[in-house]
């Protein structure tokens, strides 16, 4: 049975009861509009923990002015059906005032990691994410929390804050779930019109080309970034935000690819901003 609660006291009671039964608690933080990507996180949590909490909260502090906060899809009834079907134990869907009461003044920032890639185009975004995730961790106190690789920078920032603030939980980064043609699942894909949707596969295709080039021995990040940028800017309707090849650990540029490497792109189609990435392990 999936219980739906909206207050912090109710979450803490339910989680407390689970812990009394020696159940390991897993948390899947979401903004709702659940799709197969979220389902894969819920399934990972179900496989590894005994009490699965899904939070559903469209977090206002991670949207900048002019971003899609007001039109972000809110589909609670459908989301609840998915959670019931997937055997989620508890859904926490708080009101904005519960998370951010009028006297709220504290924010969490993960410097450096928040300042690159999506950071410059979305000022304040990662501060909002880090703050709400930190609050959710404190409210739910999970043993494990689950995030998708599609938002790799977000997941890396959360890993960093968990380490830096000594939060007692593990962060799992689960594989990106894709449509048959490679488009990474995202709640924002529904904003794309038919033409934009078909051109949006350029993100996946260009990332795969870079992967193949690295497998053939290319180690120059600048050449790979140039390839990504050329492919994306040649696509009708695509406006490149960034195409970057960086260390997956530090998110810094490398003179020559080595170790765990992140290849990441952000592209706008009309008002819709899409991101995607691949992770590569690069030897000498
Ligand atoms: O990835 C998301 O859906 C959100 O950024 C998150 C982690 C739920 C925080 O609001």
mmCIF file of C-alpha atoms and ligand atoms in Angstrom:
data_model
loop_
_atom_site.group_PDB
_atom_site.id
_atom_site.type_symbol
_atom_site.label_atom_id
_atom_site.label_comp_id
_atom_site.label_asym_id
_atom_site.label_seq_id
_atom_site.Cartn_x
_atom_site.Cartn_y
_atom_site.Cartn_z
ATOM 1 C CA UNK A 1 0.000 0.000 0.000
ATOM 2 C CA UNK A 2 1.313 3.418 -0.979
ATOM 3 C CA UNK A 3 0.632 6.134 1.600
ATOM 4 C CA UNK A 4 0.471 9.776 0.535
ATOM 5 C CA UNK A 5 1.583 12.385 3.071
ATOM 6 C CA UNK A 6 2.255 16.095 2.870
ATOM 7 C CA UNK A 7 3.704 17.099 6.247
ATOM 8 C CA UNK A 8 7.165 16.577 7.694
ATOM 9 C CA UNK A 9 5.721 15.049 10.882
ATOM 10 C CA UNK A 10 3.841 12.421 8.844
ATOM 11 C CA UNK A 11 6.995 11.477 6.900
ATOM 12 C CA UNK A 12 9.003 11.192 10.068
ATOM 13 C CA UNK A 13 6.367 8.997 11.733
ATOM 14 C CA UNK A 14 6.114 6.660 8.723
ATOM 15 C CA UNK A 15 9.876 6.426 8.275
ATOM 16 C CA UNK A 16 10.332 5.967 12.028
ATOM 17 C CA UNK A 17 7.942 3.009 11.970
ATOM 18 C CA UNK A 18 9.850 1.490 9.041
ATOM 19 C CA UNK A 19 13.134 1.912 10.869
ATOM 20 C CA UNK A 20 11.610 0.265 13.983
ATOM 21 C CA UNK A 21 10.963 -2.732 11.691
ATOM 22 C CA UNK A 22 14.660 -2.660 10.728
ATOM 23 C CA UNK A 23 13.839 -1.667 7.160
ATOM 24 C CA UNK A 24 16.475 0.178 5.137
ATOM 25 C CA UNK A 25 15.005 3.423 3.765
ATOM 26 C CA UNK A 26 15.505 4.442 0.124
ATOM 27 C CA UNK A 27 14.619 7.899 -1.216
ATOM 28 C CA UNK A 28 13.845 8.852 -4.817
ATOM 29 C CA UNK A 29 13.567 12.658 -4.961
ATOM 30 C CA UNK A 30 11.462 13.852 -7.927
ATOM 31 C CA UNK A 31 9.516 16.818 -9.199
ATOM 32 C CA UNK A 32 6.732 14.498 -10.360
ATOM 33 C CA UNK A 33 5.653 14.054 -14.009
ATOM 34 C CA UNK A 34 7.056 10.566 -13.503
ATOM 35 C CA UNK A 35 8.309 8.606 -16.511
ATOM 36 C CA UNK A 36 10.265 5.410 -17.141
ATOM 37 C CA UNK A 37 13.463 7.119 -15.925
ATOM 38 C CA UNK A 38 11.910 7.681 -12.493
ATOM 39 C CA UNK A 39 10.484 4.158 -12.548
ATOM 40 C CA UNK A 40 13.998 2.785 -13.022
ATOM 41 C CA UNK A 41 15.119 4.721 -9.919
ATOM 42 C CA UNK A 42 12.149 3.394 -7.931
ATOM 43 C CA UNK A 43 12.988 -0.144 -9.057
ATOM 44 C CA UNK A 44 16.625 0.303 -8.037
ATOM 45 C CA UNK A 45 15.422 1.525 -4.633
ATOM 46 C CA UNK A 46 13.002 -1.405 -4.305
ATOM 47 C CA UNK A 47 15.774 -3.883 -5.125
ATOM 48 C CA UNK A 48 18.110 -2.444 -2.521
ATOM 49 C CA UNK A 49 15.979 -1.118 0.312
ATOM 50 C CA UNK A 50 12.938 -2.248 2.294
ATOM 51 C CA UNK A 51 11.022 1.032 2.497
ATOM 52 C CA UNK A 52 10.875 3.268 -0.569
ATOM 53 C CA UNK A 53 9.979 6.943 -0.284
ATOM 54 C CA UNK A 54 9.301 9.043 -3.397
ATOM 55 C CA UNK A 55 9.181 12.801 -2.896
ATOM 56 C CA UNK A 56 7.170 14.844 -5.390
ATOM 57 C CA UNK A 57 7.860 18.555 -5.170
ATOM 58 C CA UNK A 58 8.280 21.099 -7.964
ATOM 59 C CA UNK A 59 10.992 23.047 -6.199
ATOM 60 C CA UNK A 60 10.613 26.784 -6.880
ATOM 61 C CA UNK A 61 14.150 27.715 -5.797
ATOM 62 C CA UNK A 62 15.784 25.753 -8.617
ATOM 63 C CA UNK A 63 13.941 27.637 -11.373
ATOM 64 C CA UNK A 64 15.332 30.970 -12.543
ATOM 65 C CA UNK A 65 13.261 33.930 -13.719
ATOM 66 C CA UNK A 66 11.860 33.129 -17.174
ATOM 67 C CA UNK A 67 12.271 29.362 -16.676
ATOM 68 C CA UNK A 68 9.381 26.898 -16.790
ATOM 69 C CA UNK A 69 8.336 26.788 -13.104
ATOM 70 C CA UNK A 70 4.709 27.755 -13.720
ATOM 71 C CA UNK A 71 4.241 25.476 -16.716
ATOM 72 C CA UNK A 72 6.240 22.527 -15.311
ATOM 73 C CA UNK A 73 3.890 19.504 -15.573
ATOM 74 C CA UNK A 74 2.029 18.676 -12.360
ATOM 75 C CA UNK A 75 0.434 15.238 -12.664
ATOM 76 C CA UNK A 76 -0.022 14.027 -9.081
ATOM 77 C CA UNK A 77 -2.838 11.518 -9.734
ATOM 78 C CA UNK A 78 -0.935 9.793 -12.559
ATOM 79 C CA UNK A 79 2.255 9.893 -10.487
ATOM 80 C CA UNK A 80 0.460 8.234 -7.569
ATOM 81 C CA UNK A 81 -0.816 5.468 -9.844
ATOM 82 C CA UNK A 82 2.749 4.823 -11.004
ATOM 83 C CA UNK A 83 3.995 4.776 -7.406
ATOM 84 C CA UNK A 84 1.238 2.340 -6.390
ATOM 85 C CA UNK A 85 2.016 0.071 -9.349
ATOM 86 C CA UNK A 86 5.732 0.131 -8.508
ATOM 87 C CA UNK A 87 5.180 -0.725 -4.845
ATOM 88 C CA UNK A 88 6.391 2.596 -3.404
ATOM 89 C CA UNK A 89 5.742 2.669 0.339
ATOM 90 C CA UNK A 90 5.419 6.404 0.904
ATOM 91 C CA UNK A 91 4.893 9.438 -1.327
ATOM 92 C CA UNK A 92 5.836 12.768 0.229
ATOM 93 C CA UNK A 93 4.181 15.617 -1.687
ATOM 94 C CA UNK A 94 4.617 18.733 0.444
ATOM 95 C CA UNK A 95 3.221 22.211 -0.159
ATOM 96 C CA UNK A 96 5.736 24.955 -0.955
ATOM 97 C CA UNK A 97 5.143 26.570 2.494
ATOM 98 C CA UNK A 98 6.075 23.283 4.187
ATOM 99 C CA UNK A 99 9.475 23.215 2.495
ATOM 100 C CA UNK A 100 10.030 26.979 2.501
ATOM 101 C CA UNK A 101 8.183 28.610 5.408
ATOM 102 C CA UNK A 102 8.082 32.414 5.428
ATOM 103 C CA UNK A 103 11.118 32.665 7.744
ATOM 104 C CA UNK A 104 13.363 30.412 5.589
ATOM 105 C CA UNK A 105 16.872 31.889 5.122
ATOM 106 C CA UNK A 106 19.387 29.051 4.652
ATOM 107 C CA UNK A 107 20.802 27.833 1.325
ATOM 108 C CA UNK A 108 23.361 25.186 0.421
ATOM 109 C CA UNK A 109 25.941 25.867 -2.287
ATOM 110 C CA UNK A 110 28.509 23.466 -3.736
ATOM 111 C CA UNK A 111 31.101 25.833 -5.134
ATOM 112 C CA UNK A 112 33.064 25.047 -8.310
ATOM 113 C CA UNK A 113 30.888 22.084 -9.315
ATOM 114 C CA UNK A 114 27.852 24.406 -9.479
ATOM 115 C CA UNK A 115 29.706 27.054 -11.524
ATOM 116 C CA UNK A 116 30.391 25.073 -14.723
ATOM 117 C CA UNK A 117 28.368 23.342 -17.477
ATOM 118 C CA UNK A 118 24.676 24.175 -16.712
ATOM 119 C CA UNK A 119 25.681 26.621 -13.952
ATOM 120 C CA UNK A 120 26.305 29.757 -16.055
ATOM 121 C CA UNK A 121 23.046 29.361 -18.046
ATOM 122 C CA UNK A 122 20.981 28.616 -14.952
ATOM 123 C CA UNK A 123 22.222 30.920 -12.160
ATOM 124 C CA UNK A 124 20.979 29.764 -8.753
ATOM 125 C CA UNK A 125 19.698 26.445 -10.128
ATOM 126 C CA UNK A 126 22.118 24.170 -8.305
ATOM 127 C CA UNK A 127 21.813 26.200 -5.109
ATOM 128 C CA UNK A 128 18.071 25.446 -5.237
ATOM 129 C CA UNK A 129 18.687 21.762 -5.974
ATOM 130 C CA UNK A 130 21.338 21.354 -3.257
ATOM 131 C CA UNK A 131 19.134 23.123 -0.717
ATOM 132 C CA UNK A 132 15.973 21.122 -1.359
ATOM 133 C CA UNK A 133 17.835 17.806 -1.586
ATOM 134 C CA UNK A 134 19.634 18.533 1.674
ATOM 135 C CA UNK A 135 16.288 19.278 3.310
ATOM 136 C CA UNK A 136 14.755 16.074 1.905
ATOM 137 C CA UNK A 137 17.722 14.073 3.218
ATOM 138 C CA UNK A 138 17.248 15.584 6.680
ATOM 139 C CA UNK A 139 13.481 15.019 6.659
ATOM 140 C CA UNK A 140 13.509 11.434 5.332
ATOM 141 C CA UNK A 141 16.962 10.340 6.581
ATOM 142 C CA UNK A 142 17.360 7.658 3.915
ATOM 143 C CA UNK A 143 20.175 5.112 3.868
ATOM 144 C CA UNK A 144 20.366 5.426 0.070
ATOM 145 C CA UNK A 145 19.157 8.111 -2.371
ATOM 146 C CA UNK A 146 18.739 7.580 -6.101
ATOM 147 C CA UNK A 147 19.431 9.997 -8.964
ATOM 148 C CA UNK A 148 19.592 9.627 -12.739
ATOM 149 C CA UNK A 149 22.786 9.974 -14.752
ATOM 150 C CA UNK A 150 21.004 12.230 -17.256
ATOM 151 C CA UNK A 151 21.397 15.037 -14.706
ATOM 152 C CA UNK A 152 25.003 14.081 -14.068
ATOM 153 C CA UNK A 153 26.140 17.481 -12.799
ATOM 154 C CA UNK A 154 23.255 17.494 -10.309
ATOM 155 C CA UNK A 155 24.136 13.979 -9.125
ATOM 156 C CA UNK A 156 27.837 14.878 -8.799
ATOM 157 C CA UNK A 157 26.936 18.005 -6.780
ATOM 158 C CA UNK A 158 24.754 15.919 -4.469
ATOM 159 C CA UNK A 159 27.533 13.356 -3.998
ATOM 160 C CA UNK A 160 29.874 16.186 -3.102
ATOM 161 C CA UNK A 161 27.505 17.767 -0.593
ATOM 162 C CA UNK A 162 26.862 14.400 1.069
ATOM 163 C CA UNK A 163 30.604 13.952 1.515
ATOM 164 C CA UNK A 164 31.361 17.545 2.516
ATOM 165 C CA UNK A 165 28.526 17.750 5.069
ATOM 166 C CA UNK A 166 29.064 14.190 6.387
ATOM 167 C CA UNK A 167 25.498 13.182 5.657
ATOM 168 C CA UNK A 168 25.017 9.517 6.584
ATOM 169 C CA UNK A 169 23.689 8.137 3.306
ATOM 170 C CA UNK A 170 24.829 6.671 0.010
ATOM 171 C CA UNK A 171 24.105 8.305 -3.336
ATOM 172 C CA UNK A 172 23.389 6.016 -6.292
ATOM 173 C CA UNK A 173 23.634 7.332 -9.838
ATOM 174 C CA UNK A 174 21.479 5.131 -12.090
ATOM 175 C CA UNK A 175 21.778 4.805 -15.898
ATOM 176 C CA UNK A 176 19.903 7.172 -18.214
ATOM 177 C CA UNK A 177 16.732 5.677 -19.683
ATOM 178 C CA UNK A 178 16.196 6.443 -23.372
ATOM 179 C CA UNK A 179 13.524 6.316 -26.048
ATOM 180 C CA UNK A 180 14.098 3.752 -28.815
ATOM 181 C CA UNK A 181 15.837 6.435 -30.937
ATOM 182 C CA UNK A 182 18.181 7.416 -28.100
ATOM 183 C CA UNK A 183 16.499 10.558 -26.739
ATOM 184 C CA UNK A 184 17.021 10.640 -22.974
ATOM 185 C CA UNK A 185 13.723 10.585 -21.084
ATOM 186 C CA UNK A 186 12.881 13.908 -19.483
ATOM 187 C CA UNK A 187 9.696 15.484 -18.170
ATOM 188 C CA UNK A 188 10.514 18.372 -20.517
ATOM 189 C CA UNK A 189 10.401 16.244 -23.724
ATOM 190 C CA UNK A 190 6.631 16.805 -23.771
ATOM 191 C CA UNK A 191 7.237 20.484 -24.613
ATOM 192 C CA UNK A 192 8.824 19.555 -27.987
ATOM 193 C CA UNK A 193 6.760 19.771 -31.175
ATOM 194 C CA UNK A 194 7.041 16.970 -33.763
ATOM 195 C CA UNK A 195 9.869 18.550 -35.715
ATOM 196 C CA UNK A 196 11.871 19.467 -32.621
ATOM 197 C CA UNK A 197 11.342 15.967 -31.237
ATOM 198 C CA UNK A 198 12.801 14.336 -34.340
ATOM 199 C CA UNK A 199 15.805 16.716 -34.418
ATOM 200 C CA UNK A 200 16.393 16.246 -30.668
ATOM 201 C CA UNK A 201 18.035 12.866 -31.349
ATOM 202 C CA UNK A 202 21.150 14.844 -32.342
ATOM 203 C CA UNK A 203 22.137 14.950 -28.652
ATOM 204 C CA UNK A 204 22.374 11.170 -28.386
ATOM 205 C CA UNK A 205 23.779 10.666 -31.887
ATOM 206 C CA UNK A 206 26.577 13.200 -31.445
ATOM 207 C CA UNK A 207 27.472 11.801 -28.015
ATOM 208 C CA UNK A 208 27.720 8.320 -29.530
ATOM 209 C CA UNK A 209 30.010 9.668 -32.268
ATOM 210 C CA UNK A 210 32.312 11.135 -29.641
ATOM 211 C CA UNK A 211 32.276 7.858 -27.731
ATOM 212 C CA UNK A 212 33.275 6.015 -30.923
ATOM 213 C CA UNK A 213 36.047 8.544 -31.635
ATOM 214 C CA UNK A 214 37.457 8.085 -28.114
ATOM 215 C CA UNK A 215 37.295 4.305 -28.532
ATOM 216 C CA UNK A 216 39.349 4.738 -31.717
ATOM 217 C CA UNK A 217 42.003 6.663 -29.780
ATOM 218 C CA UNK A 218 41.064 10.375 -29.910
ATOM 219 C CA UNK A 219 42.243 12.049 -26.690
ATOM 220 C CA UNK A 220 41.951 15.744 -27.557
ATOM 221 C CA UNK A 221 38.913 17.240 -25.771
ATOM 222 C CA UNK A 222 38.942 20.346 -27.971
ATOM 223 C CA UNK A 223 38.620 18.291 -31.180
ATOM 224 C CA UNK A 224 35.758 16.304 -29.656
ATOM 225 C CA UNK A 225 33.974 19.432 -28.432
ATOM 226 C CA UNK A 226 34.337 20.955 -31.900
ATOM 227 C CA UNK A 227 32.762 17.850 -33.425
ATOM 228 C CA UNK A 228 29.809 17.995 -31.016
ATOM 229 C CA UNK A 229 29.294 21.712 -31.622
ATOM 230 C CA UNK A 230 29.401 21.281 -35.409
ATOM 231 C CA UNK A 231 26.903 18.437 -35.386
ATOM 232 C CA UNK A 232 24.500 20.266 -33.080
ATOM 233 C CA UNK A 233 24.661 23.685 -34.730
ATOM 234 C CA UNK A 234 24.043 22.021 -38.122
ATOM 235 C CA UNK A 235 20.722 20.640 -36.821
ATOM 236 C CA UNK A 236 17.616 22.687 -37.713
ATOM 237 C CA UNK A 237 16.149 24.471 -34.685
ATOM 238 C CA UNK A 238 18.983 23.454 -32.343
ATOM 239 C CA UNK A 239 20.670 26.198 -30.325
ATOM 240 C CA UNK A 240 23.821 25.010 -28.627
ATOM 241 C CA UNK A 241 24.286 25.987 -24.989
ATOM 242 C CA UNK A 242 27.410 23.911 -24.394
ATOM 243 C CA UNK A 243 29.259 20.833 -25.610
ATOM 244 C CA UNK A 244 31.941 19.863 -23.125
ATOM 245 C CA UNK A 245 34.354 17.012 -22.495
ATOM 246 C CA UNK A 246 35.610 17.133 -18.907
ATOM 247 C CA UNK A 247 36.759 15.141 -15.906
ATOM 248 C CA UNK A 248 33.702 13.360 -14.464
ATOM 249 C CA UNK A 249 35.157 13.764 -10.983
ATOM 250 C CA UNK A 250 36.032 17.480 -10.875
ATOM 251 C CA UNK A 251 33.978 18.654 -13.895
ATOM 252 C CA UNK A 252 37.144 20.563 -14.899
ATOM 253 C CA UNK A 253 38.658 20.590 -18.370
ATOM 254 C CA UNK A 254 41.573 18.282 -19.049
ATOM 255 C CA UNK A 255 44.418 18.976 -21.510
ATOM 256 C CA UNK A 256 44.194 15.354 -22.645
ATOM 257 C CA UNK A 257 41.435 12.871 -21.825
ATOM 258 C CA UNK A 258 42.208 10.494 -19.012
ATOM 259 C CA UNK A 259 40.337 8.497 -16.387
ATOM 260 C CA UNK A 260 36.603 9.016 -15.871
ATOM 261 C CA UNK A 261 35.445 11.436 -18.533
ATOM 262 C CA UNK A 262 32.095 13.190 -18.898
ATOM 263 C CA UNK A 263 30.894 14.184 -22.358
ATOM 264 C CA UNK A 264 27.942 16.535 -21.820
ATOM 265 C CA UNK A 265 25.726 18.665 -24.026
ATOM 266 C CA UNK A 266 22.927 21.186 -23.453
ATOM 267 C CA UNK A 267 20.807 22.251 -26.409
ATOM 268 C CA UNK A 268 17.734 24.429 -26.732
ATOM 269 C CA UNK A 269 14.888 23.698 -29.126
ATOM 270 C CA UNK A 270 12.603 26.731 -28.968
ATOM 271 C CA UNK A 271 11.964 27.304 -25.261
ATOM 272 C CA UNK A 272 12.919 23.742 -24.292
ATOM 273 C CA UNK A 273 16.379 23.091 -22.926
ATOM 274 C CA UNK A 274 17.578 19.482 -23.182
ATOM 275 C CA UNK A 275 20.676 17.949 -21.607
ATOM 276 C CA UNK A 276 22.386 14.616 -22.096
ATOM 277 C CA UNK A 277 25.755 13.005 -21.457
ATOM 278 C CA UNK A 278 27.855 9.885 -21.645
ATOM 279 C CA UNK A 279 30.516 8.720 -19.213
ATOM 280 C CA UNK A 280 33.679 7.176 -20.618
ATOM 281 C CA UNK A 281 36.592 5.412 -18.981
ATOM 282 C CA UNK A 282 39.671 6.503 -20.833
ATOM 283 C CA UNK A 283 43.024 4.766 -20.579
ATOM 284 C CA UNK A 284 46.295 6.041 -22.080
HETATM 285 O O1 LIG B 1 16.040 15.982 -10.713
HETATM 286 C C1 LIG B 1 15.033 16.485 -10.193
HETATM 287 O O2 LIG B 1 13.910 16.089 -10.480
HETATM 288 C C2 LIG B 1 15.181 17.611 -9.182
HETATM 289 O O3 LIG B 1 16.242 18.440 -9.512
HETATM 290 C C3 LIG B 1 15.308 17.110 -7.735
HETATM 291 C C4 LIG B 1 16.563 16.271 -7.529
HETATM 292 C C5 LIG B 1 14.092 16.275 -7.365
HETATM 293 C C6 LIG B 1 15.385 18.296 -6.770
HETATM 294 O O4 LIG B 1 14.249 19.101 -6.857
#
